[in-house]
mmCIF file of C-alpha atoms and ligand atoms in Angstrom:
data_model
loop_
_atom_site.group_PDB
_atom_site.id
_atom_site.type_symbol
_atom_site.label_atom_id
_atom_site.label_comp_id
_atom_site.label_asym_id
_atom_site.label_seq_id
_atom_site.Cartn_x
_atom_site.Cartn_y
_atom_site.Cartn_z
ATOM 1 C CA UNK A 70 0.000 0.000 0.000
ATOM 2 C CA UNK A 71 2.852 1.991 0.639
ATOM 3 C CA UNK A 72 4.354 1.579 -2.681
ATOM 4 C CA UNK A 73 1.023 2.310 -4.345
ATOM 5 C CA UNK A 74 1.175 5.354 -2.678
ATOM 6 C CA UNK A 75 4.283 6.585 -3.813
ATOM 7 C CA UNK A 76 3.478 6.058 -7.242
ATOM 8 C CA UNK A 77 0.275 7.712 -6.970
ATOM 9 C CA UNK A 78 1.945 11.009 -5.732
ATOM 10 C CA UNK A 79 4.701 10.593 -8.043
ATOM 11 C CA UNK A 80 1.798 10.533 -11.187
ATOM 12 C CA UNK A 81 0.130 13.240 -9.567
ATOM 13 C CA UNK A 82 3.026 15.634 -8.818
ATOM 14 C CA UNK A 83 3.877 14.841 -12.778
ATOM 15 C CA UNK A 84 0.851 15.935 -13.788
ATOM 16 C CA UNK A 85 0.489 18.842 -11.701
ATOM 17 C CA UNK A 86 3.497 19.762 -13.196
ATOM 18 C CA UNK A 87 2.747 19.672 -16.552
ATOM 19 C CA UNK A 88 -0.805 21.061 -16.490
ATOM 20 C CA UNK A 89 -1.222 23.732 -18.702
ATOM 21 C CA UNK A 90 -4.371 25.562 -17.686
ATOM 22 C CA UNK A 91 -7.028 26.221 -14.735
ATOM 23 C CA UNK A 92 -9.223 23.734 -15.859
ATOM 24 C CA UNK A 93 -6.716 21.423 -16.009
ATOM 25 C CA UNK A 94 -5.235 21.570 -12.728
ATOM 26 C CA UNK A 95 -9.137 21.438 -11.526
ATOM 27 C CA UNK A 96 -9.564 17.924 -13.021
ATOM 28 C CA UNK A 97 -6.602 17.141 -11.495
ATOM 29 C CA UNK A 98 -7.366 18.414 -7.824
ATOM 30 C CA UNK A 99 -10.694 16.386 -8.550
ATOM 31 C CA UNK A 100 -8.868 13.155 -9.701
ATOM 32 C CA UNK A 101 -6.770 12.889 -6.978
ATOM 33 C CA UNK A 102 -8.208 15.132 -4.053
ATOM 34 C CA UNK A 103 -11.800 14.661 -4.510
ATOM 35 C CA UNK A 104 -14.466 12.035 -2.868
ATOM 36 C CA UNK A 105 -13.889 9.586 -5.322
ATOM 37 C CA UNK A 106 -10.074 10.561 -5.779
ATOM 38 C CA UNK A 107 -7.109 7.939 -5.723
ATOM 39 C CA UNK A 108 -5.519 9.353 -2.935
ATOM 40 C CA UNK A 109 -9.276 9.367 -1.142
ATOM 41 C CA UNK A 110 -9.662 5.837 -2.008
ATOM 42 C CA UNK A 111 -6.363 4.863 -0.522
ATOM 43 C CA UNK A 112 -7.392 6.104 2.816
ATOM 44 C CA UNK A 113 -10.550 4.008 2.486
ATOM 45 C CA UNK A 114 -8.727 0.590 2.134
ATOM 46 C CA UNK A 115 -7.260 1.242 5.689
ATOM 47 C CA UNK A 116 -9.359 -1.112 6.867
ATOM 48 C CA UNK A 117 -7.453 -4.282 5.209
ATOM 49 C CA UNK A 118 -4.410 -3.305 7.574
ATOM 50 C CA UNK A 119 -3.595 -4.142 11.054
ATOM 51 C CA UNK A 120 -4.297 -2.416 13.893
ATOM 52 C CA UNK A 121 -0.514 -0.914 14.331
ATOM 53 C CA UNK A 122 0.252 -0.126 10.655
ATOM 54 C CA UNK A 123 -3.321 2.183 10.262
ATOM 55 C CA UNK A 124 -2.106 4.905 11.838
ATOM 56 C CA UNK A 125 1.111 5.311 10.483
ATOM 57 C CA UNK A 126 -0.196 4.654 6.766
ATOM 58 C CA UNK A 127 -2.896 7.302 7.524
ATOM 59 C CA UNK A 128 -0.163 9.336 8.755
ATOM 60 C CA UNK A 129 1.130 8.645 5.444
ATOM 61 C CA UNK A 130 -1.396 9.612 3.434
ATOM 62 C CA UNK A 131 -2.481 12.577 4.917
ATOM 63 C CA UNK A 132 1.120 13.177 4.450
ATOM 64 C CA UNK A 133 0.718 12.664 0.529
ATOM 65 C CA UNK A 134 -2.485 14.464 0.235
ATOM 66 C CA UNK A 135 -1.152 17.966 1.705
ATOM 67 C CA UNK A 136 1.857 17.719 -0.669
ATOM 68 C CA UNK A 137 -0.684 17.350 -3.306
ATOM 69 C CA UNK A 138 -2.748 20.342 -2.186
ATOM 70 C CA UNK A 139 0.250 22.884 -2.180
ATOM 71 C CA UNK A 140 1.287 21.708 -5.594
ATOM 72 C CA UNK A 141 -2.411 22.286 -7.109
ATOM 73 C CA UNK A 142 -1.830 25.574 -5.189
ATOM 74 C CA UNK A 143 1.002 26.393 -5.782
ATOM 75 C CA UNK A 144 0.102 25.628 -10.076
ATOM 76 C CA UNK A 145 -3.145 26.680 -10.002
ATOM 77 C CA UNK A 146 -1.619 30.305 -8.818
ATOM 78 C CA UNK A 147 1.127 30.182 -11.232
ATOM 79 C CA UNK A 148 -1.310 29.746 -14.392
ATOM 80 C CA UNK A 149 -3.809 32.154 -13.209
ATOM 81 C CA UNK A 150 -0.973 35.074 -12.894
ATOM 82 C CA UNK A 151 0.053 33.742 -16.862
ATOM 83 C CA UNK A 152 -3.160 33.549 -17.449
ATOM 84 C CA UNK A 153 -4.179 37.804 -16.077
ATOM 85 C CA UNK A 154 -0.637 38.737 -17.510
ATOM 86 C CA UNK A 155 -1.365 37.159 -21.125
ATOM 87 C CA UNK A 156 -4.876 38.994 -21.028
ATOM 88 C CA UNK A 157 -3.760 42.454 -20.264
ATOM 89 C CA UNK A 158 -1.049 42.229 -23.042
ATOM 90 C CA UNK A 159 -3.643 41.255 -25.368
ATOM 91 C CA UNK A 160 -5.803 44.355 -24.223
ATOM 92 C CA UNK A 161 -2.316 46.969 -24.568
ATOM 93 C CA UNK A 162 -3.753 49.793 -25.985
ATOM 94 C CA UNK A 163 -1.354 51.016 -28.427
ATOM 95 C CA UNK A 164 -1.944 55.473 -27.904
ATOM 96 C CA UNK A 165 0.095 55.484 -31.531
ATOM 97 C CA UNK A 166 -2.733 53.951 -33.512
ATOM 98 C CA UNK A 167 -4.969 56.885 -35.519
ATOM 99 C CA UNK A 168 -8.337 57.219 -33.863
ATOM 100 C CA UNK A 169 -11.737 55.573 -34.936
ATOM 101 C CA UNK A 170 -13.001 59.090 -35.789
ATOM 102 C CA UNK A 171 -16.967 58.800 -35.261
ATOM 103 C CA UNK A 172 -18.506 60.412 -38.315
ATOM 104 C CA UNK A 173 -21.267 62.652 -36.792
ATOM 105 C CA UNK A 174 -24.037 63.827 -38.879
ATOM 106 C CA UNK A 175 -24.641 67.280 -39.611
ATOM 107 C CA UNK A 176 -27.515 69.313 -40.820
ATOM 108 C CA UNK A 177 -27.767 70.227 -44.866
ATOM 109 C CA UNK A 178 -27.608 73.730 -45.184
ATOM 110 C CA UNK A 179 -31.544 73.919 -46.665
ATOM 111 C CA UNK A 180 -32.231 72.616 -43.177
ATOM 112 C CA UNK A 181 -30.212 75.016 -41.280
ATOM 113 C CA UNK A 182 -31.624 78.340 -42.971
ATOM 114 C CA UNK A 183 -35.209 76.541 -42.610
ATOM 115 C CA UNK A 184 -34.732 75.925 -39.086
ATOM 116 C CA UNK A 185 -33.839 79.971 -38.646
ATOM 117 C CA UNK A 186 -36.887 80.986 -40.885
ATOM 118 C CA UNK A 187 -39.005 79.189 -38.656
ATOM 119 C CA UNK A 188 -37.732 80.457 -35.676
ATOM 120 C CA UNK A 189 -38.487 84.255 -37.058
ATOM 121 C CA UNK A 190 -42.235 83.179 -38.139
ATOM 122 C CA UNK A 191 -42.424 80.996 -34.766
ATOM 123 C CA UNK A 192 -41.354 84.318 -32.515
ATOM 124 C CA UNK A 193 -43.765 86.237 -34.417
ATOM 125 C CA UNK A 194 -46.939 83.856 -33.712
ATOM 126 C CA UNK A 195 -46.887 81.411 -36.388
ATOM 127 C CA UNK A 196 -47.585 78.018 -36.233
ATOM 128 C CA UNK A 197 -45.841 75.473 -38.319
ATOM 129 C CA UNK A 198 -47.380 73.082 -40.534
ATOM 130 C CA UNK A 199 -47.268 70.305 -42.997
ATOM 131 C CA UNK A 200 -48.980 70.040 -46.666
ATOM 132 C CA UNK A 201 -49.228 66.707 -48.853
ATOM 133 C CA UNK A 202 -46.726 66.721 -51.866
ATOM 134 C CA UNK A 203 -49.037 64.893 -53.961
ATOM 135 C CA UNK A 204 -51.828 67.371 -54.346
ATOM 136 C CA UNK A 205 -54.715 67.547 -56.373
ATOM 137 C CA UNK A 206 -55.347 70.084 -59.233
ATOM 138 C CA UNK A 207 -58.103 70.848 -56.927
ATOM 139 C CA UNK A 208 -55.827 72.517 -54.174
ATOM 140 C CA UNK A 209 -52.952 73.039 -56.362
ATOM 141 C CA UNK A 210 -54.940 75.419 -58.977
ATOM 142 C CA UNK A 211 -58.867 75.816 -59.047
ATOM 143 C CA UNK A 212 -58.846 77.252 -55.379
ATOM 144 C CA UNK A 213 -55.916 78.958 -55.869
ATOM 145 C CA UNK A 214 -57.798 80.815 -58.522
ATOM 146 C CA UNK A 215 -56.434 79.529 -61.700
ATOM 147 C CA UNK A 216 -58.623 77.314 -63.349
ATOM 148 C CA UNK A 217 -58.091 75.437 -65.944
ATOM 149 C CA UNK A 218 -57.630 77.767 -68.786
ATOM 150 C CA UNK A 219 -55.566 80.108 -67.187
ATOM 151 C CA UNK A 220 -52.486 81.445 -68.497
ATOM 152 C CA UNK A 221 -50.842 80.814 -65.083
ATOM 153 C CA UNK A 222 -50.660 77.628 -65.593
ATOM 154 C CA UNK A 223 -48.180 77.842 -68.104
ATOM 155 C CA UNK A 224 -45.529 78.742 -65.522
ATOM 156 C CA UNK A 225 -46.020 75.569 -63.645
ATOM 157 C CA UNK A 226 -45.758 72.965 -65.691
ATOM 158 C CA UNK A 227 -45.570 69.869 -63.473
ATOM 159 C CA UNK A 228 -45.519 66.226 -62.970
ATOM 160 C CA UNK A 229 -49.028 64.422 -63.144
ATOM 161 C CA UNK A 230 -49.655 61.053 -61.239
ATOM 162 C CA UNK A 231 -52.716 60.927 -63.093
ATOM 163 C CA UNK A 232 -55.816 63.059 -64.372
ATOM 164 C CA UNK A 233 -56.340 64.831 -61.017
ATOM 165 C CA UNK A 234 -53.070 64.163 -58.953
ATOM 166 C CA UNK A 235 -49.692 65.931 -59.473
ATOM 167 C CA UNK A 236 -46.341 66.734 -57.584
ATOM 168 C CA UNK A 237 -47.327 70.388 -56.039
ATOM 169 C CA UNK A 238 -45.871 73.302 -57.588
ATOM 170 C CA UNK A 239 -46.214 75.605 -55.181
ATOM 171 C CA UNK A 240 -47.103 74.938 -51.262
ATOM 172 C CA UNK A 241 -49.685 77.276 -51.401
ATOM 173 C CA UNK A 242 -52.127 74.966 -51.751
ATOM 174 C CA UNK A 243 -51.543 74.857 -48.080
ATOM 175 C CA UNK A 244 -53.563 77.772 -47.658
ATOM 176 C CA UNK A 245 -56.749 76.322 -48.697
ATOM 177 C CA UNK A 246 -55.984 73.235 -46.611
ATOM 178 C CA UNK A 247 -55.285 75.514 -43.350
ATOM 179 C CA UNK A 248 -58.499 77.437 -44.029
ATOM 180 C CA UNK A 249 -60.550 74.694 -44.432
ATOM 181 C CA UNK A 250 -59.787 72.998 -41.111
ATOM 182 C CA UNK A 251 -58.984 76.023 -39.012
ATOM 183 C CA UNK A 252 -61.110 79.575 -38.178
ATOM 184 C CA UNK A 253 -59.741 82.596 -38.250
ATOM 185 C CA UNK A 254 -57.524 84.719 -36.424
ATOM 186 C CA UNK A 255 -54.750 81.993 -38.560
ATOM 187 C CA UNK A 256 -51.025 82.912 -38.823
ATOM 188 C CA UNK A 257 -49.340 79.499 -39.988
ATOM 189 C CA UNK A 258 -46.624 79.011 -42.629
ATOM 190 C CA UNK A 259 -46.425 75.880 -44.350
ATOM 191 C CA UNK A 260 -42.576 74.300 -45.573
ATOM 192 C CA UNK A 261 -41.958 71.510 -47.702
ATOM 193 C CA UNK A 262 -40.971 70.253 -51.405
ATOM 194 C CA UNK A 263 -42.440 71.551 -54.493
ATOM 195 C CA UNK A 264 -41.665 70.537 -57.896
ATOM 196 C CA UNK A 265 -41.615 72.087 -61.455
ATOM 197 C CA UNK A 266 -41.354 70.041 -65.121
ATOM 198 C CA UNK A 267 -38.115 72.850 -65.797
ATOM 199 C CA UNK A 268 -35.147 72.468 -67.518
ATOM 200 C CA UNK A 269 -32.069 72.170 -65.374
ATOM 201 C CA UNK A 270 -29.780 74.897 -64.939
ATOM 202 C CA UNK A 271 -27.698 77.023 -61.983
ATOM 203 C CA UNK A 272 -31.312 78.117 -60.636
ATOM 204 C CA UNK A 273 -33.492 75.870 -61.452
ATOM 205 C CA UNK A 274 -33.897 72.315 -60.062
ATOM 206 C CA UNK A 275 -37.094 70.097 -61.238
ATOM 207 C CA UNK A 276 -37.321 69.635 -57.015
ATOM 208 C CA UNK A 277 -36.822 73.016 -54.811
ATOM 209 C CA UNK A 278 -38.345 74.393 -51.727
ATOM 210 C CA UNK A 279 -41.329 77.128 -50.750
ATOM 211 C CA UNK A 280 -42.347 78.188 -47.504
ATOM 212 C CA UNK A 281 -45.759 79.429 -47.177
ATOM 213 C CA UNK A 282 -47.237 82.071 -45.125
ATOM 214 C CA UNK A 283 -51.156 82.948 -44.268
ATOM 215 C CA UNK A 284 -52.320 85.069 -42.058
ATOM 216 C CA UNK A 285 -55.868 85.762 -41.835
ATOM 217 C CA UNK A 286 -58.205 87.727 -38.873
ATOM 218 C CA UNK A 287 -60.221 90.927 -39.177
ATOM 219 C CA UNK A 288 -58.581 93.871 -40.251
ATOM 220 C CA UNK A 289 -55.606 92.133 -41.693
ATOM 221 C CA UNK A 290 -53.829 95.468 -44.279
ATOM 222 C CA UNK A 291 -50.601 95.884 -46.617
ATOM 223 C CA UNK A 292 -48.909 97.457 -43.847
ATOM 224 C CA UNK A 293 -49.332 94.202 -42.014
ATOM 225 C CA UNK A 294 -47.510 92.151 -44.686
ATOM 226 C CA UNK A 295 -45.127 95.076 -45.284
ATOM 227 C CA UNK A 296 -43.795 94.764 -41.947
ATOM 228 C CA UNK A 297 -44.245 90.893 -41.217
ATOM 229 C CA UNK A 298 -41.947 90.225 -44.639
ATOM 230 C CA UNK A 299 -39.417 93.282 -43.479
ATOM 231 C CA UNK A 300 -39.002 92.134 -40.229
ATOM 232 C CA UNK A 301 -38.460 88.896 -41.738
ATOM 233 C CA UNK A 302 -36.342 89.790 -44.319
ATOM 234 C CA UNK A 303 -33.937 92.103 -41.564
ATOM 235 C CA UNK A 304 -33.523 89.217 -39.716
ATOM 236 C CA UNK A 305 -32.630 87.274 -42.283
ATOM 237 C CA UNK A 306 -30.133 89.235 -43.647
ATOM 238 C CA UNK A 307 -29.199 91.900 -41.193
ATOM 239 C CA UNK A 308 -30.603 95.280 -40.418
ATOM 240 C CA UNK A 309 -28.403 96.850 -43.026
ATOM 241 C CA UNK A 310 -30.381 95.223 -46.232
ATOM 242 C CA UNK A 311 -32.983 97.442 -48.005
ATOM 243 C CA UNK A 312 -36.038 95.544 -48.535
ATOM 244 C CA UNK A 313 -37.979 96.514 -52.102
ATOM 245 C CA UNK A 314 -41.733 95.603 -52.946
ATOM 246 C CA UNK A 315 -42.321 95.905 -56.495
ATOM 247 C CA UNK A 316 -45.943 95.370 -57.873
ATOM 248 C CA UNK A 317 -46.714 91.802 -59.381
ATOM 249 C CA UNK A 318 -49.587 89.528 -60.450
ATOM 250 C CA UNK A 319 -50.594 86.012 -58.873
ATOM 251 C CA UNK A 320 -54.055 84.666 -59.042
ATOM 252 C CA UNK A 321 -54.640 84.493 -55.761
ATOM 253 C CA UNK A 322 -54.041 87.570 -54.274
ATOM 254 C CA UNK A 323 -54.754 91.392 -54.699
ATOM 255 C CA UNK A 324 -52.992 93.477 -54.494
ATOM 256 C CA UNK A 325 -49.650 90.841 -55.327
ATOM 257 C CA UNK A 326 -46.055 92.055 -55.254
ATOM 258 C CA UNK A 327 -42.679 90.161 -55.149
ATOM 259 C CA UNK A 328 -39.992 91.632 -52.433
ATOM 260 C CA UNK A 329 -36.486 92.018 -53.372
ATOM 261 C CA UNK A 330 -33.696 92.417 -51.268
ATOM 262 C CA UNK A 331 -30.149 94.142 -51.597
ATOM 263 C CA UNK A 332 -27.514 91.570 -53.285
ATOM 264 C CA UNK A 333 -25.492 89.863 -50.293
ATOM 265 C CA UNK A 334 -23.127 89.289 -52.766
ATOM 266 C CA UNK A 335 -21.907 92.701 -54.069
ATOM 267 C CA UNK A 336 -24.263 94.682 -51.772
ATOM 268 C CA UNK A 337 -26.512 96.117 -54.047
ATOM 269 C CA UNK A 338 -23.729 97.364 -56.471
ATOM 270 C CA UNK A 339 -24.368 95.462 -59.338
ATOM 271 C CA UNK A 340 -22.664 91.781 -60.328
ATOM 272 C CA UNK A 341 -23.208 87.968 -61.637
ATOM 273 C CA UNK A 342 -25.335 87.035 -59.341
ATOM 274 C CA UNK A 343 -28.374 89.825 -59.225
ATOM 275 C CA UNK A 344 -27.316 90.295 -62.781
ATOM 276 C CA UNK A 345 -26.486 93.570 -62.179
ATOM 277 C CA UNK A 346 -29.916 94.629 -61.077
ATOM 278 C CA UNK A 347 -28.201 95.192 -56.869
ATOM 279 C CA UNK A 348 -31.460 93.267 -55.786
ATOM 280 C CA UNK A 349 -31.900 89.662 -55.031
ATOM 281 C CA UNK A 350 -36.057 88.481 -55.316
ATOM 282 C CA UNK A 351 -36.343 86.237 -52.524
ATOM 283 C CA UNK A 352 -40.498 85.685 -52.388
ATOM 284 C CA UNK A 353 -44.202 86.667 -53.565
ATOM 285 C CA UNK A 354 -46.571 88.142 -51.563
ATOM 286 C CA UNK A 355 -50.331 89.927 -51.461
ATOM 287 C CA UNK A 356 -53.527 90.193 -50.065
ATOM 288 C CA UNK A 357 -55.651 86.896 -50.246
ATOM 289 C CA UNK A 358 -58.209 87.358 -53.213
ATOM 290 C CA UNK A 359 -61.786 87.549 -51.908
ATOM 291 C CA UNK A 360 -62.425 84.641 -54.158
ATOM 292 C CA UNK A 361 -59.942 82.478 -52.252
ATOM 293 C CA UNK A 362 -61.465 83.216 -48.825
ATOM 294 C CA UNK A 363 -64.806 82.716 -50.747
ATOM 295 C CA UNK A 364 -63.870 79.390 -51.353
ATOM 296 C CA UNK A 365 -62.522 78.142 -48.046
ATOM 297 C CA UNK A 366 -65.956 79.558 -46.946
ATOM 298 C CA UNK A 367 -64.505 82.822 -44.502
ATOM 299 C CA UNK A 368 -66.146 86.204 -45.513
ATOM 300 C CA UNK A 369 -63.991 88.561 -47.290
ATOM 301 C CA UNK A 370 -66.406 91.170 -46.294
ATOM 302 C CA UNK A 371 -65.659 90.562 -42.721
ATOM 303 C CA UNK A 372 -61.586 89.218 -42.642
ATOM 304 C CA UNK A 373 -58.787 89.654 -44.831
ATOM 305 C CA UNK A 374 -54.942 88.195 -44.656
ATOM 306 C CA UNK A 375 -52.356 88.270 -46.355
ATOM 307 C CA UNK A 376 -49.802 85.094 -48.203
ATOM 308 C CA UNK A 377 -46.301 85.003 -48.928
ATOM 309 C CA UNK A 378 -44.431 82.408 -50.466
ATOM 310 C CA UNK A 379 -40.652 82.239 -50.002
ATOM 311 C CA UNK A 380 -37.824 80.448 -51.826
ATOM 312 C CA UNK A 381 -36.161 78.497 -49.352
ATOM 313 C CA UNK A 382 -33.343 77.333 -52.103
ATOM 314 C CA UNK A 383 -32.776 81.311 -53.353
ATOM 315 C CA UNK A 384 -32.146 82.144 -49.323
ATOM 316 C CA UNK A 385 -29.389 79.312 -48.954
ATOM 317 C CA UNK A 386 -27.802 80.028 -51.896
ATOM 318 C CA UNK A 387 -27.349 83.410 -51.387
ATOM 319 C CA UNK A 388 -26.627 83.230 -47.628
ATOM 320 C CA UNK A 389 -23.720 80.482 -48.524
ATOM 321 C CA UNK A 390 -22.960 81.966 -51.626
ATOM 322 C CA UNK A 391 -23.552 79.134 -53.413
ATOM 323 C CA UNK A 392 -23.422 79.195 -57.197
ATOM 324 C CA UNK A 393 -25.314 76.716 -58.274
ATOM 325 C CA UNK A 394 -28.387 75.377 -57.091
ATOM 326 C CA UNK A 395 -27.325 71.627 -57.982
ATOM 327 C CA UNK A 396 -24.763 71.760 -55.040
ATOM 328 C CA UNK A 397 -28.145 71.407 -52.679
ATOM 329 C CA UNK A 398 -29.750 68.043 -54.062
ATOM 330 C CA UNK A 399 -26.307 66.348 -55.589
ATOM 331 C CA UNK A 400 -25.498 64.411 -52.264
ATOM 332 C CA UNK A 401 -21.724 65.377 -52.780
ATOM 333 C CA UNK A 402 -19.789 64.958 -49.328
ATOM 334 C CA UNK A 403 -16.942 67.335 -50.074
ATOM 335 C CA UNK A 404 -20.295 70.289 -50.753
ATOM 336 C CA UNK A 405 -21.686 69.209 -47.919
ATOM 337 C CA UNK A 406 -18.904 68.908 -45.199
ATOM 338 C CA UNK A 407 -17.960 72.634 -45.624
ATOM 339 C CA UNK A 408 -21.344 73.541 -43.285
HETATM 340 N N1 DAH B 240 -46.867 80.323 -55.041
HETATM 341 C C1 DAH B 240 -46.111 81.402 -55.625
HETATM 342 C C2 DAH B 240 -45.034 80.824 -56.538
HETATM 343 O O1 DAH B 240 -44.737 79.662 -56.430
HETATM 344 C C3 DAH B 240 -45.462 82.228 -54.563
HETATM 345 C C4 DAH B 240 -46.474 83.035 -53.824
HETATM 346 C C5 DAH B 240 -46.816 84.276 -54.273
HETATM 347 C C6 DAH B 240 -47.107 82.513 -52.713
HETATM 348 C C7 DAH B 240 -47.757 85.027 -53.618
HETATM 349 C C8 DAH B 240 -48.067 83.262 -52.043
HETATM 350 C C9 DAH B 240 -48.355 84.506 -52.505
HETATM 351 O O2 DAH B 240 -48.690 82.830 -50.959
HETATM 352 O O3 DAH B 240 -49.295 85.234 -51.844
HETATM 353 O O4 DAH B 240 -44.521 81.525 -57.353
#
């Protein structure tokens, strides 16, 4: 028993040594240390010896056992230390390596100046809201006061989805949309996409942008628009800018004029851009026709308003001094990383 004891630590303290991992040297505490463990079962043959020679072998083998023990210890210590120091050499963070640079969105230009338009109209009492961009000729024209044979039309060629749907050319429709659903007093303007059937060029894109103004309540004047659209128009582009109404035709209102402001670019001396007018147009305005309130059912004998439409597109351009309207819809990274 004594010899078989010797060779059992002698395998074990082999193996110990020699065990290459944690899990390892916990098989090996369980082969040999464990309930059903050689050096376990050795103890529990003690009762084939004599009476003298138990105490001494158990002397023996408790002997053994704690030998074993320090070595799994001893081992098990060692390859977890290899094991933490291996780990945080894999995790070295080499400070030399060029950064993961996290790409951060930004916003397109169209949306910044949008987001600063609305923030005039929104200090001044307007509300904000949405038009479809598939209209119907219905809003698009006939309540706008162009009907079907009207010369207007001619300047808005669009895109038709069908006999009665098309791509809006102009978000005024939204106008007959707000005053159908809401009662006057209504200040709102109305943002979004409009399109055109026109032939591509530096200012002219087939998609561009409008925002839409109505105001509407009782004793609504010119002087009311007049100062809405200069205020606007001063915040816009600084006190310094002269702001010019000249005298104009749309179907829908009466009086119309379109609003001009000085060039940005050469500050209202004359170049490329205003093509040597000094003046930049930068909307359409009026007084809503009487037939247009008619229509959305409010009284022209007892409210008026006024409507604006402005060209979101003209105001980036100009404010980025942008030369071509392309730039804005052409998804090109290097364009668009410079805001
Ligand atoms: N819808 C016009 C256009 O696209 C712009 C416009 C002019 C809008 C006068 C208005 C307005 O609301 O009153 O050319």
């Amino acid at each position: 028993m004594k010899e078989k004891l010797e060779v059992i630590k002698a395998a074990a303290m082999e193996a110990i040594s020699s065990a290459i991992d944690e899990k390892g040297i916990e098989e090996l505490r369980v082969k040999y240390l464990g309930k059903k463990g050689e050096l376990t079962a050795i103890l529990k043959q003690m009762g084939s010896l004599s009476p003298e020679e138990r105490p001494k072998m158990g002397q023996l083998v408790n002997e053994a056992k704690s030998v074993v023990e320090e070595a799994i210890g001893n081992k098990a210590d060692q390859l977890k230390a290899k094991a933490t120091e291996l780990k945080l050499k894999a995790e070295t963070i080499d400070i030399t390596m060029p950064p993961k640079v996290n790409k951060v969105g930004k916003l397109h230009p169209l949306n910044t100046v949008l987001n600063d338009m609305i923030d005039i109209f929104q200090s001044m009492g307007f509300d904000v809201l949405d038009g479809p961009e598939v209209e119907t000729d219905h809003y698009n024209f006939e309540c706008l006061n162009v009907p079907a044979d009207h010369p207007a039309r001619d300047m808005q060629d669009t895109f038709y989805l069908g006999e009665n749907l098309l791509l809006r050319t102009q978000t005024s429709a939204a106008q007959i949309r707000t005053m159908e659903t809401r009662k006057p007093p209504i200040r709102v303007i109305c943002p979004g996409r409009v399109f055109r059937a026109d032939e591509v060029d530096a200012t002219h894109s087939p998609v561009f942008h409008q925002i839409e103004g109505l105001v509407v309540d009782k004793g609504v004047t010119m002087c009311d628009l007049k100062g809405v659209l200069e205020q606007f128009a001063h915040e816009i582009y600084g006190k310094d800018t002269n702001v010019k109404f000249r005298p104009s035709f749309f179907p829908f209102t009466e009086p119309s004029v379109e609003v001009d402001v000085t060039c940005s670019e050469c500050g209202g001396k004359g170049c490329r851009v205003c093509k040597g007018s000094g003046w930049i147009e930068i909307l359409g305005a009026g007084m809503v026709h009487p037939n247009v309130l008619r229509s959305c059912g409010i009284d022209p004998e007892e409210y008026s308003g006024f409507a604006f439409g402005i060209g979101l597109d003209r105001l980036t351009t100009t404010r980025y001094k942008i030369s071509d309207i392309r730039h804005l819809f052409e998804n090109d990274k290097r364009f668009l990383e410079q805001f």
